[in-house]
Short mmCIF file of C-alpha atoms and ligand atoms in Angstrom, two decimals:
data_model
loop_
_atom_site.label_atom_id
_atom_site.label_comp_id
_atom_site.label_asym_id
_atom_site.label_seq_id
_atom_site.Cartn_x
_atom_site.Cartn_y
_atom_site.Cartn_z
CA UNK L 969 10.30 75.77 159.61
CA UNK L 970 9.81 76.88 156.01
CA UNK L 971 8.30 73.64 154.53
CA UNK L 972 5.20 72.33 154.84
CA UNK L 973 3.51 68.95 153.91
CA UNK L 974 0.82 69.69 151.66
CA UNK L 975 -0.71 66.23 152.82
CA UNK L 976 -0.21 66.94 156.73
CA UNK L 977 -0.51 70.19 156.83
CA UNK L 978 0.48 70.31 160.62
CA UNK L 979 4.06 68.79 159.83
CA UNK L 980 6.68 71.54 159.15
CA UNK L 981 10.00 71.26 158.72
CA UNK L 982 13.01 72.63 157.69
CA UNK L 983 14.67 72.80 154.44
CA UNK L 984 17.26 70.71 155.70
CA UNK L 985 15.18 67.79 156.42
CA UNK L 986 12.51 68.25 153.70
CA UNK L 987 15.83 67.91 151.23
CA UNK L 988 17.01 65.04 153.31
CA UNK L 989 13.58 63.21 153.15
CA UNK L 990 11.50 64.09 150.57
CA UNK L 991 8.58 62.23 151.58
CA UNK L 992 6.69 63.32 154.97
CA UNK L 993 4.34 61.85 157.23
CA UNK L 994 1.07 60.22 154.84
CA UNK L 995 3.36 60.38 151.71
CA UNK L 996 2.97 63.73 151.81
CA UNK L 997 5.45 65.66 149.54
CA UNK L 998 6.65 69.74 150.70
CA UNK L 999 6.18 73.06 149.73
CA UNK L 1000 6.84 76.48 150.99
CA UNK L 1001 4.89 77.72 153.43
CA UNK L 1002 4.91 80.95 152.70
CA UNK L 1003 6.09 82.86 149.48
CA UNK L 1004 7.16 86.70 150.25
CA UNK L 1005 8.21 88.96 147.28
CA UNK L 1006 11.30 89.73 146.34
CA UNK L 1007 12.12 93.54 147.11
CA UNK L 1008 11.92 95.15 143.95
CA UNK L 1009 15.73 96.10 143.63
CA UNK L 1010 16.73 92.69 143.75
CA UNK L 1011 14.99 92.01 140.47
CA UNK L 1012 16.86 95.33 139.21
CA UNK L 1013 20.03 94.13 139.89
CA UNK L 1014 20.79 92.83 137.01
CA UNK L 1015 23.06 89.70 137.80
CA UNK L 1016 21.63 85.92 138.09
CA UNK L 1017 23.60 83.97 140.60
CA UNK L 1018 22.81 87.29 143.01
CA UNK L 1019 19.01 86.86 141.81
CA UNK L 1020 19.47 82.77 142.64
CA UNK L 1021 20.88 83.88 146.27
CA UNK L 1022 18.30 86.37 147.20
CA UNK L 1023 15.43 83.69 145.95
CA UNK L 1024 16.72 80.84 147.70
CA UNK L 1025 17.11 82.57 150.91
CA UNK L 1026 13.93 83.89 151.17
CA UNK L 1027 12.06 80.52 150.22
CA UNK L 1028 14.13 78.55 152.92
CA UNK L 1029 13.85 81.51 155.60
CA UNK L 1030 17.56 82.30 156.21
CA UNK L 1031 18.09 79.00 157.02
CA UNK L 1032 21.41 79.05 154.71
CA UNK L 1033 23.68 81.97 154.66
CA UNK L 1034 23.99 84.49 151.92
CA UNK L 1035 27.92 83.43 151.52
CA UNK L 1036 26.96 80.11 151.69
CA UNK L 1037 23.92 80.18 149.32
CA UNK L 1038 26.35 82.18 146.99
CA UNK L 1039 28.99 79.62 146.42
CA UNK L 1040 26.54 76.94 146.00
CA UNK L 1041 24.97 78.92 143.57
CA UNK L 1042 28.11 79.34 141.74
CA UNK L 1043 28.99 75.99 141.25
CA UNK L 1044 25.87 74.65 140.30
CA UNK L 1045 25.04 77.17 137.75
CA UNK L 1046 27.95 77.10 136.07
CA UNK L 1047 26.92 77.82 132.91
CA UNK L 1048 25.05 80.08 130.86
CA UNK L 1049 20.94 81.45 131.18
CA UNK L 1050 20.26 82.37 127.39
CA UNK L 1051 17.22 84.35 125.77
CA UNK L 1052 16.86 83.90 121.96
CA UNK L 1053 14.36 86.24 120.53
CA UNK L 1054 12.00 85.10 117.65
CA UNK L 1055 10.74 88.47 116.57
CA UNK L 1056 10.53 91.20 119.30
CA UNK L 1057 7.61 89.92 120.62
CA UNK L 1058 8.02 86.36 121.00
CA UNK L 1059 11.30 84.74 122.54
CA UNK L 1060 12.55 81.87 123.69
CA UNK L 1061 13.97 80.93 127.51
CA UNK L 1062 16.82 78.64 126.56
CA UNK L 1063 17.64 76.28 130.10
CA UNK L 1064 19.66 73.66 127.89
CA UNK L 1065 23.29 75.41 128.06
CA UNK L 1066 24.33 72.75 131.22
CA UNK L 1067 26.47 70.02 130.96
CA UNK L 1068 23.50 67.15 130.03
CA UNK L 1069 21.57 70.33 127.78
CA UNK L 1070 18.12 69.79 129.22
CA UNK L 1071 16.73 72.14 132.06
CA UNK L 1072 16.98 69.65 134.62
CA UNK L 1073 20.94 70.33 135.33
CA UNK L 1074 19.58 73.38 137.50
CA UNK L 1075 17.72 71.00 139.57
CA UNK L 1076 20.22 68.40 140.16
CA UNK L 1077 23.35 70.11 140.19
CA UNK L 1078 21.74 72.28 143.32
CA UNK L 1079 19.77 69.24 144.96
CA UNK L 1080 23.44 67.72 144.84
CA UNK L 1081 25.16 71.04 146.23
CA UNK L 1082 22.17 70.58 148.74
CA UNK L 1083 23.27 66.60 149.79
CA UNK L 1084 27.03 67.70 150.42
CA UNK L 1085 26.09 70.49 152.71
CA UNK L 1086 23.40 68.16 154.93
CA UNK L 1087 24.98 64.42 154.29
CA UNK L 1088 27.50 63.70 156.78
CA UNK L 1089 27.83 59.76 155.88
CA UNK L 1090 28.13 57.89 153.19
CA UNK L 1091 24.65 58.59 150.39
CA UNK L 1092 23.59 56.43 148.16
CA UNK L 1093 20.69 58.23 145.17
CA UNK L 1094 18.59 56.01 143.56
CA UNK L 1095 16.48 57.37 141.15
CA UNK L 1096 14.36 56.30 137.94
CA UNK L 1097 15.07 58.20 134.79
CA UNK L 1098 12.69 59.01 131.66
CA UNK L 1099 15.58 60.31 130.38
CA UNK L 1100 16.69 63.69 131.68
CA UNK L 1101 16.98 63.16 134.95
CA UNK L 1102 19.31 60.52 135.08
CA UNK L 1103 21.85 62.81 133.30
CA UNK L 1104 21.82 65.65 135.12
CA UNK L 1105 21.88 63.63 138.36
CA UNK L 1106 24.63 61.66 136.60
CA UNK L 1107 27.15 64.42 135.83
CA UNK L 1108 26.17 66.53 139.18
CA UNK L 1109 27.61 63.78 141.65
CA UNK L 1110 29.77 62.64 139.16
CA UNK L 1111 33.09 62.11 141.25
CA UNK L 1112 31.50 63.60 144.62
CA UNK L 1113 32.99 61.99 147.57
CA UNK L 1114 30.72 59.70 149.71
CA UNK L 1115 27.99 59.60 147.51
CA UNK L 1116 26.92 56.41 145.12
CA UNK L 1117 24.80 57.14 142.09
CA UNK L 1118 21.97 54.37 140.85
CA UNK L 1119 20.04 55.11 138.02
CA UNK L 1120 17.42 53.00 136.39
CA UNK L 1121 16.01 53.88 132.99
CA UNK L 1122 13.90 51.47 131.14
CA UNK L 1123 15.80 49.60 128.17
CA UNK L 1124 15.42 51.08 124.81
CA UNK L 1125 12.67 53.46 125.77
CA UNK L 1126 15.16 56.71 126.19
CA UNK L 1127 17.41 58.38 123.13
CA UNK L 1128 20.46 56.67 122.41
CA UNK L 1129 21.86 60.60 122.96
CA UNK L 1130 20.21 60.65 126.74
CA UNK L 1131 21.82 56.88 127.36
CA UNK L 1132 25.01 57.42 126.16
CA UNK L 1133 25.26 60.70 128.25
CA UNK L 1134 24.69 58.63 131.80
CA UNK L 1135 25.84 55.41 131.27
CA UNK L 1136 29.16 56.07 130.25
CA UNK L 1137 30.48 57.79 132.91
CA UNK L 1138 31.53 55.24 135.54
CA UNK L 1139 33.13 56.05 138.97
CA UNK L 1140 30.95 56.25 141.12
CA UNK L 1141 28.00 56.33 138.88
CA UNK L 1142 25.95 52.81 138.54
CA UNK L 1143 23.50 52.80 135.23
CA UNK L 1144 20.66 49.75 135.53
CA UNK L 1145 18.61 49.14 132.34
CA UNK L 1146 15.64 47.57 133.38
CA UNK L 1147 13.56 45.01 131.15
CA UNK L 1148 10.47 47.56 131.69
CA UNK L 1149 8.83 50.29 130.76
CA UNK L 1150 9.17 53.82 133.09
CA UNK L 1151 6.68 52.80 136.14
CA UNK L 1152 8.58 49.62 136.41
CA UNK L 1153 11.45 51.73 137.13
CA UNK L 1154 10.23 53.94 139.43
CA UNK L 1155 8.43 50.46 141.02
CA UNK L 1156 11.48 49.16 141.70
CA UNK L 1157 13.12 52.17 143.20
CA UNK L 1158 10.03 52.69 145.59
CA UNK L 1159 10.33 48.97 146.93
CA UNK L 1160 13.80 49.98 147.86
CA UNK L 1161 13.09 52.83 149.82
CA UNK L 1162 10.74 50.43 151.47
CA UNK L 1163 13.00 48.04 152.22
CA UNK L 1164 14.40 48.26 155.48
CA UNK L 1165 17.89 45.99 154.47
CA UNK L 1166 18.49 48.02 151.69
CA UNK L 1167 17.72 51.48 153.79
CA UNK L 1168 19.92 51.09 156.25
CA UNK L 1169 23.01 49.41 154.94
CA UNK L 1170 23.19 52.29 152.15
CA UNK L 1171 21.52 54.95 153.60
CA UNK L 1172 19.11 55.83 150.69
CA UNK L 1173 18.57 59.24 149.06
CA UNK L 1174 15.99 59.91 146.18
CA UNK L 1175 16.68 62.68 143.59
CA UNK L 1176 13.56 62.75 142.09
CA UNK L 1177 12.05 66.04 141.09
CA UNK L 1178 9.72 66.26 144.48
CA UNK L 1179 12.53 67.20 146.28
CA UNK L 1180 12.26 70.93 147.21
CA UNK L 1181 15.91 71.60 146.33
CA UNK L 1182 14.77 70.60 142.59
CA UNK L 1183 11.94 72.74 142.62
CA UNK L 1184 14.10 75.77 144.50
CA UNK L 1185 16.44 75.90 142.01
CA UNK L 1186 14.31 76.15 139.18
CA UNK L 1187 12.54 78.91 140.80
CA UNK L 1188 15.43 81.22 139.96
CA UNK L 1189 15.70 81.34 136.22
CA UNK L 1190 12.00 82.42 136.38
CA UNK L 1191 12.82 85.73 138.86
CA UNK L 1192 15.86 86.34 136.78
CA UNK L 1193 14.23 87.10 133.88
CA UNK L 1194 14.48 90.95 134.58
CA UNK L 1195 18.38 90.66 134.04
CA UNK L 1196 17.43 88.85 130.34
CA UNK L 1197 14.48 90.91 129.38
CA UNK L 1198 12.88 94.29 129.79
CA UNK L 1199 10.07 94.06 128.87
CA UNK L 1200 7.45 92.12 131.35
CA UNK L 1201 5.91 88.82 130.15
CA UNK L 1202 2.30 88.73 129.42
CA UNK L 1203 2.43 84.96 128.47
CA UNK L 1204 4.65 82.07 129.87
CA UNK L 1205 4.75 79.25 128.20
CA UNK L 1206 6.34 75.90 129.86
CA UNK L 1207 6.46 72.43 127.84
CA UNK L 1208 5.17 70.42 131.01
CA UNK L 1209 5.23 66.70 131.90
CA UNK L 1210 5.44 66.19 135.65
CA UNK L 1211 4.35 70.11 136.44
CA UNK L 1212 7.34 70.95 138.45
CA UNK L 1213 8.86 73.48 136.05
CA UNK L 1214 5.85 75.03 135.83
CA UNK L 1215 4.95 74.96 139.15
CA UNK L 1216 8.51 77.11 139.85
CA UNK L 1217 7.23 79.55 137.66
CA UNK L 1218 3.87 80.45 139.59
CA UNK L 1219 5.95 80.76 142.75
CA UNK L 1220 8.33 82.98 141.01
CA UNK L 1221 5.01 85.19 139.97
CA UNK L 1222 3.92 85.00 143.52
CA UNK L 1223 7.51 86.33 144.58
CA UNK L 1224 6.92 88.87 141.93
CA UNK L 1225 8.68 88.40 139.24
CA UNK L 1226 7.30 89.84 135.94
CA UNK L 1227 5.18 87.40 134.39
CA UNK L 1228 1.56 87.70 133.65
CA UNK L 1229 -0.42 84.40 132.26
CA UNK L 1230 1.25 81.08 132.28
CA UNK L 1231 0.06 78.55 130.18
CA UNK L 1232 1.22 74.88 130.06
CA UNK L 1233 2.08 72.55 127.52
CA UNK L 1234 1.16 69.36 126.78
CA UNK L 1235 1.68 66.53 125.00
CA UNK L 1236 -1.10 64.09 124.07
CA UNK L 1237 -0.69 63.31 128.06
CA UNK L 1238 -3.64 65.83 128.61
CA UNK L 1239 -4.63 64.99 132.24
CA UNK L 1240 -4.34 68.77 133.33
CA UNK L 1241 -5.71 70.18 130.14
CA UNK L 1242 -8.66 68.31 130.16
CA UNK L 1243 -8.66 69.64 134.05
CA UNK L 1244 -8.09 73.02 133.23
CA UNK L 1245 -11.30 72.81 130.53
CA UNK L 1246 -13.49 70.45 132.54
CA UNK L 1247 -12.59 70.73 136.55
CA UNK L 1248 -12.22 67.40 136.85
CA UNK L 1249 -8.87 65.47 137.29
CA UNK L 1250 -9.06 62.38 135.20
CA UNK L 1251 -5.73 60.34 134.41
CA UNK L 1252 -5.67 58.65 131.63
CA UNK L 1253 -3.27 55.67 130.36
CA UNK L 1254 -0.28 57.20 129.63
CA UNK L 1255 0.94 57.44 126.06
CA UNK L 1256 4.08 57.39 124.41
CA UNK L 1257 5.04 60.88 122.40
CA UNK L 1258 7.80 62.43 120.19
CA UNK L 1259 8.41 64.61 123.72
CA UNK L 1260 8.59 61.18 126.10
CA UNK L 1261 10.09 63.59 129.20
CA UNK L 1262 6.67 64.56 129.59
CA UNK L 1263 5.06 61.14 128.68
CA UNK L 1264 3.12 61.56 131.92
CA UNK L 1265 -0.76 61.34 133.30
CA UNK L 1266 -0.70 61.88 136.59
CA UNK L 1267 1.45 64.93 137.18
CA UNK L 1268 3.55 64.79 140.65
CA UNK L 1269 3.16 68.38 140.88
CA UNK L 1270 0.25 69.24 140.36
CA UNK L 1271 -0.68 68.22 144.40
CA UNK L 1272 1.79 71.28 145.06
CA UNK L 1273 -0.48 73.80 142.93
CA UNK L 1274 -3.75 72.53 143.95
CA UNK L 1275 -2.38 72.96 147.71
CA UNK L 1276 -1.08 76.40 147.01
CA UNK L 1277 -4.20 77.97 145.41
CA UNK L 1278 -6.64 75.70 147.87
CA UNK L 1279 -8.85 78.29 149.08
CA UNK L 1280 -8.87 80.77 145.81
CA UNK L 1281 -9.07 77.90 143.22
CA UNK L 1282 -10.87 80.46 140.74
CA UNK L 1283 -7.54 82.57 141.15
CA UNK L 1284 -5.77 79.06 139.52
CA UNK L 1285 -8.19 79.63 136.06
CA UNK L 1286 -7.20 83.57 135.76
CA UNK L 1287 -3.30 82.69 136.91
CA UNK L 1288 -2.73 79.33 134.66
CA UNK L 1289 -4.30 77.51 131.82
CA UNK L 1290 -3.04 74.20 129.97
CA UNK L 1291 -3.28 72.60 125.73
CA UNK L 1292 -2.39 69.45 125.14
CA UNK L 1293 -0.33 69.69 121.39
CA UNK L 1294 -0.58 66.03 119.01
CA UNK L 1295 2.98 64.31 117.92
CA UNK L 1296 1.52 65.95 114.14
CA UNK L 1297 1.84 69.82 115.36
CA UNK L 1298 4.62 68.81 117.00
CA UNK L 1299 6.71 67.64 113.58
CA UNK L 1300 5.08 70.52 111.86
CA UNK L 1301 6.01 73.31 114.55
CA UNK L 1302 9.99 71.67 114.23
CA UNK L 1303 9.74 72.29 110.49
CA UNK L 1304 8.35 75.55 110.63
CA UNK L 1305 11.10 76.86 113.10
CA UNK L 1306 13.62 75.16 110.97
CA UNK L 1307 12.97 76.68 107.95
CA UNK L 1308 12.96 79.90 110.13
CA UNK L 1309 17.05 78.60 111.18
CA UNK L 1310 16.17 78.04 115.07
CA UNK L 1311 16.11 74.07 115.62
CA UNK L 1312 13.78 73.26 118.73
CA UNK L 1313 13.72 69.92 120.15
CA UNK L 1314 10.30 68.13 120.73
CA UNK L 1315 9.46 69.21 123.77
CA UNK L 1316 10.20 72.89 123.08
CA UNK L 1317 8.43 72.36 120.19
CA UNK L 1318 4.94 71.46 122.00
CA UNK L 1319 5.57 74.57 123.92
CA UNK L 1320 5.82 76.96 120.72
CA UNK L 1321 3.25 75.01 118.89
CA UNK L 1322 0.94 75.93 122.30
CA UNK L 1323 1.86 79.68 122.04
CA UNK L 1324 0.58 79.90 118.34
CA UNK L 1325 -2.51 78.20 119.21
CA UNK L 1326 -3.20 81.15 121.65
CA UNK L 1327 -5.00 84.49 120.66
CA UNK L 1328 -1.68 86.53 121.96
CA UNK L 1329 -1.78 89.27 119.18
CA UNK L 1330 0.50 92.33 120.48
CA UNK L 1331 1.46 90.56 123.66
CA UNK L 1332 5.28 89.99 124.76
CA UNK L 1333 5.46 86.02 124.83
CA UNK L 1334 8.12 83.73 126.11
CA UNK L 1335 8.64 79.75 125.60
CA UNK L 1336 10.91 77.89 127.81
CA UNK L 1337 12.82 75.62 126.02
CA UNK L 1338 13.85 72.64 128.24
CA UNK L 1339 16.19 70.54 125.73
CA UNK L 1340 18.85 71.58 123.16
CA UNK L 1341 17.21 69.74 119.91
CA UNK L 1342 20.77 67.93 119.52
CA UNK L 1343 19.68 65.79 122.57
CA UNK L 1344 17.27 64.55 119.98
CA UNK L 1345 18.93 64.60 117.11
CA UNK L 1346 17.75 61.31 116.12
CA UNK L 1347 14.08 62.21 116.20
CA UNK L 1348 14.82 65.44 114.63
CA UNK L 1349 16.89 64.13 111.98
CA UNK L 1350 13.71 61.85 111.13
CA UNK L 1351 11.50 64.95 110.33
CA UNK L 1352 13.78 67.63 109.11
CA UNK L 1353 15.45 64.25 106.52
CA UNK L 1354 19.25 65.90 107.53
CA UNK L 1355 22.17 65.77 109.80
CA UNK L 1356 21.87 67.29 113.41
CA UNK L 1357 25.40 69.10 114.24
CA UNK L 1358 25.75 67.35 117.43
CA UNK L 1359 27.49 69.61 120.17
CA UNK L 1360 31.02 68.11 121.50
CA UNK L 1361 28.77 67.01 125.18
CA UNK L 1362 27.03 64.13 122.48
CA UNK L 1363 29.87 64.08 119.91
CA UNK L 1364 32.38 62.44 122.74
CA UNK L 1365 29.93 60.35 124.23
CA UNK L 1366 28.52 58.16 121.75
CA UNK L 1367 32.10 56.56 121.24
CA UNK L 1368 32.37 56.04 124.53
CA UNK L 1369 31.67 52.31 125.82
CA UNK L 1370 27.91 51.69 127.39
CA UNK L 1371 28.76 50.45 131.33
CA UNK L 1372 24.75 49.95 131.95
CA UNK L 1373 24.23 46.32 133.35
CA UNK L 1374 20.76 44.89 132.86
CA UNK L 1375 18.39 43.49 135.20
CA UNK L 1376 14.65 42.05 134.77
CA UNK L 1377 11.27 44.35 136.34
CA UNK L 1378 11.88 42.32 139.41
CA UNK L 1379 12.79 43.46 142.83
CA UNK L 1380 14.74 40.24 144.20
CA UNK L 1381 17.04 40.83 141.75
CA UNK L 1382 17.56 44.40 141.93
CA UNK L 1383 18.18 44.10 145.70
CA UNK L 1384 20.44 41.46 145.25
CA UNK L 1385 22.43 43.97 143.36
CA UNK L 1386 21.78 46.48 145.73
CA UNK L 1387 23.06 44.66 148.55
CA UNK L 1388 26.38 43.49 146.62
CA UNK L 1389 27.15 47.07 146.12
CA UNK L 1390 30.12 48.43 148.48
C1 PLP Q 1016 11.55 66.84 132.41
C2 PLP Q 1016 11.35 67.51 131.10
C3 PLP Q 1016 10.17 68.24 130.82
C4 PLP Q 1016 9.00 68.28 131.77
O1 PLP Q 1016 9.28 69.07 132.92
P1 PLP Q 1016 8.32 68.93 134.20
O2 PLP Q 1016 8.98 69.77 135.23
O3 PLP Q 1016 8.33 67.47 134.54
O4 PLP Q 1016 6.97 69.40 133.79
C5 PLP Q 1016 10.08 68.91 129.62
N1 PLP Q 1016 11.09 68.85 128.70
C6 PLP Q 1016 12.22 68.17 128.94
C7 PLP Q 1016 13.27 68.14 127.89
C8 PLP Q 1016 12.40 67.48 130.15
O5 PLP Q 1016 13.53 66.80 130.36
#
């Protein structure tokens, strides 16, 4: 049993059923229960799907073959891990090379590997999207057999790049726009769950990022760093909304992979921040930012690092810290790196503008960039006044016809839908 509820901390379970459902007993949400190192040759050898294997078999206890692991692996990370170095102290950790060029393609393209290995019947995902996550959820079932896709996003509050990328794909893929902001979305999708008609004549599934497989996944780009850099990493820097990126990279550290201080970044959403100055958690209203994937204020993950370091919270303060960065270093930090010729988007952006707020001096430093900055080309065409080459991913898309349909923030209606669905 290799999962535990960090809320119930007597329920275990395996990775099977924490991927299957999510949510344990008292809303509780899983973790590993324990997190071994890596042997050190493993980091030596050199090659990132045999890195992903090795990582994800020793964070679900065996409970998935090596062969099997490794061809799960290779399909969902089919594309390319890329380091981009600044000067040769400072690079950057590109994650945006998948098909929907935001990090979160590692996350769902294995949560979805995950779903075809355990589902046996017919799945059907719901999940709310700021923006990201609907696409990469999108494009990883896109076409899977016995599996229906529901996303709702909330209308006109997401890039027209991040729509068009989703709600043009059809098939099997259903795109809801709701008359809402983000919580309304994620409202409605919670009623669902909680509805017993709906549950059990489509057999709900939730791909939101507290599934383990999500946060498995992402654990591997952070202990295959040795096969993209020599050098270790004194500071880690990860543009953070809902924590869970950054919450892969501390177990990565604890598996030990070669990273020293990690630091988050925030937008003006400074709940953990303010935290990490003050020791007390205080969520705010949430506002909206130039970086609105991490338009957040109360942090999913964060549960899952206050359970980890529960009994050595001073360990947290040495191991992690957090800045919140304003919408104005944001624009500036964009125009700085483009007049340098690397084009970050916003969220990417918070992250550098976080590492040159720090006292690093000689230190080796590394930003994770989470979005290509074509994925918001509009908002960077705004500040830098010019055209954004858009890759052929956005080119093709935009043309394409939008299949969303629209409903109002209210759940009769949505279940109505639900329940016509075959
Ligand atoms: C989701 C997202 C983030 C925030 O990641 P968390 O794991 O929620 O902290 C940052 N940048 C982009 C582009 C994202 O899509």
């Amino acid at each position: 049993m290799s999962f535990i509820n960090i809320s119930q901390q007597h329920q275990r379970v395996s990775f099977k059923d924490a991927v299957l459902n999510p949510i344990g007993e008292n809303s509780g949400i899983y973790f590993p229960h324990d997190i071994k190192p890596l042997d050190k040759d493993i980091f030596e050898c050199g090659d990132f799907h045999q890195i992903a294997v090795e990582t994800l078999h020793n964070l679900t206890h065996n409970e998935l073959s090596k062969d099997k692991l490794g061809s799960m692996v290779a399909r969902a990370f089919n594309f390319p891990l890329e380091l981009h170095s600044l000067t040769d102290k400072n690079h950057i950790l590109e994650l945006f090379h998948g098909p929907t060029l935001a990090f979160k393609d590692f996350g769902a393209r294995f949560l979805a590997e995950c779903l075809t290995e355990f589902n046996q019947q017919k799945a059907t995902i719901i999940t709310a999207t700021s923006g990201d996550t609907g696409a990469a959820v999108a494009h990883a079932f896109h076409g899977q057999p016995n599996v229906e896709v529901v996303v709702l996003y909330p209308e006109g509050k997401i890039s027209k790049e991040q729509e068009q990328l989703f709600c043009t794909l059809g098939d099997n893929i259903r795109t809801v726009k709701v008359d809402g902001n983000f919580d309304n979305c994620q409202s409605l999708v919670k009623q669902a769950f909680n509805d017993e008609e709906v549950n059990n004549k489509l057999n709900l599934n939730s791909a939101n990022s507290i599934n383990v497989a999500r946060l498995l996944a992402q654990v591997c780009y952070y202990t295959a760093l040795p096969t993209l850099i020599q050098q270790p990493i004194d500071n880690l820097v990860v543009p953070s909304g809902n924590f869970g990126n950054i919450t892969a990279a501390l177990i990565a550290k604890h598996m030990g992979a070669p990273v020293g201080h990690l630091i988050a970044a925030t937008n003006a959403n400074d709940t953990a921040p303010r935290f990490f100055n003050h020791k007390q958690w205080l969520p705010q209203v949430t506002q909206r930012t130039l970086s609105n994937a991490m338009d957040v204020s109360q942090p999913n993950n964060f549960s899952r690092i206050l359970y980890y370091y529960q009994h050595k919270l001073d360990q947290l303060f040495v191991d992690m810290s957090a800045l919140s960065i304003s919408d104005a270093q944001t624009r500036q930090t964009i125009k700085e790196l483009d007049t340098q010729g690397y084009q970050v988007d916003p969220h990417t952006a918070v992250g550098m503008h976080a590492l040159s707020k720090m006292n690093v001096g000689q230190t080796n430093n590394l930003v994770v960039s989470t979005a290509h900055p074509a994925k918001f080309a509009d908002v960077l065409e705004g500040i830098l006044q010019k055209p954004i080459s858009r890759p052929s991913a956005i080119s093709e898309c935009l043309t394409k016809p939008n299949l969303s349909i629209r409903i109002a923030d209210d759940f009769d209606d949505f279940k109505e839908y639900l329940l016509a669905l075959d």
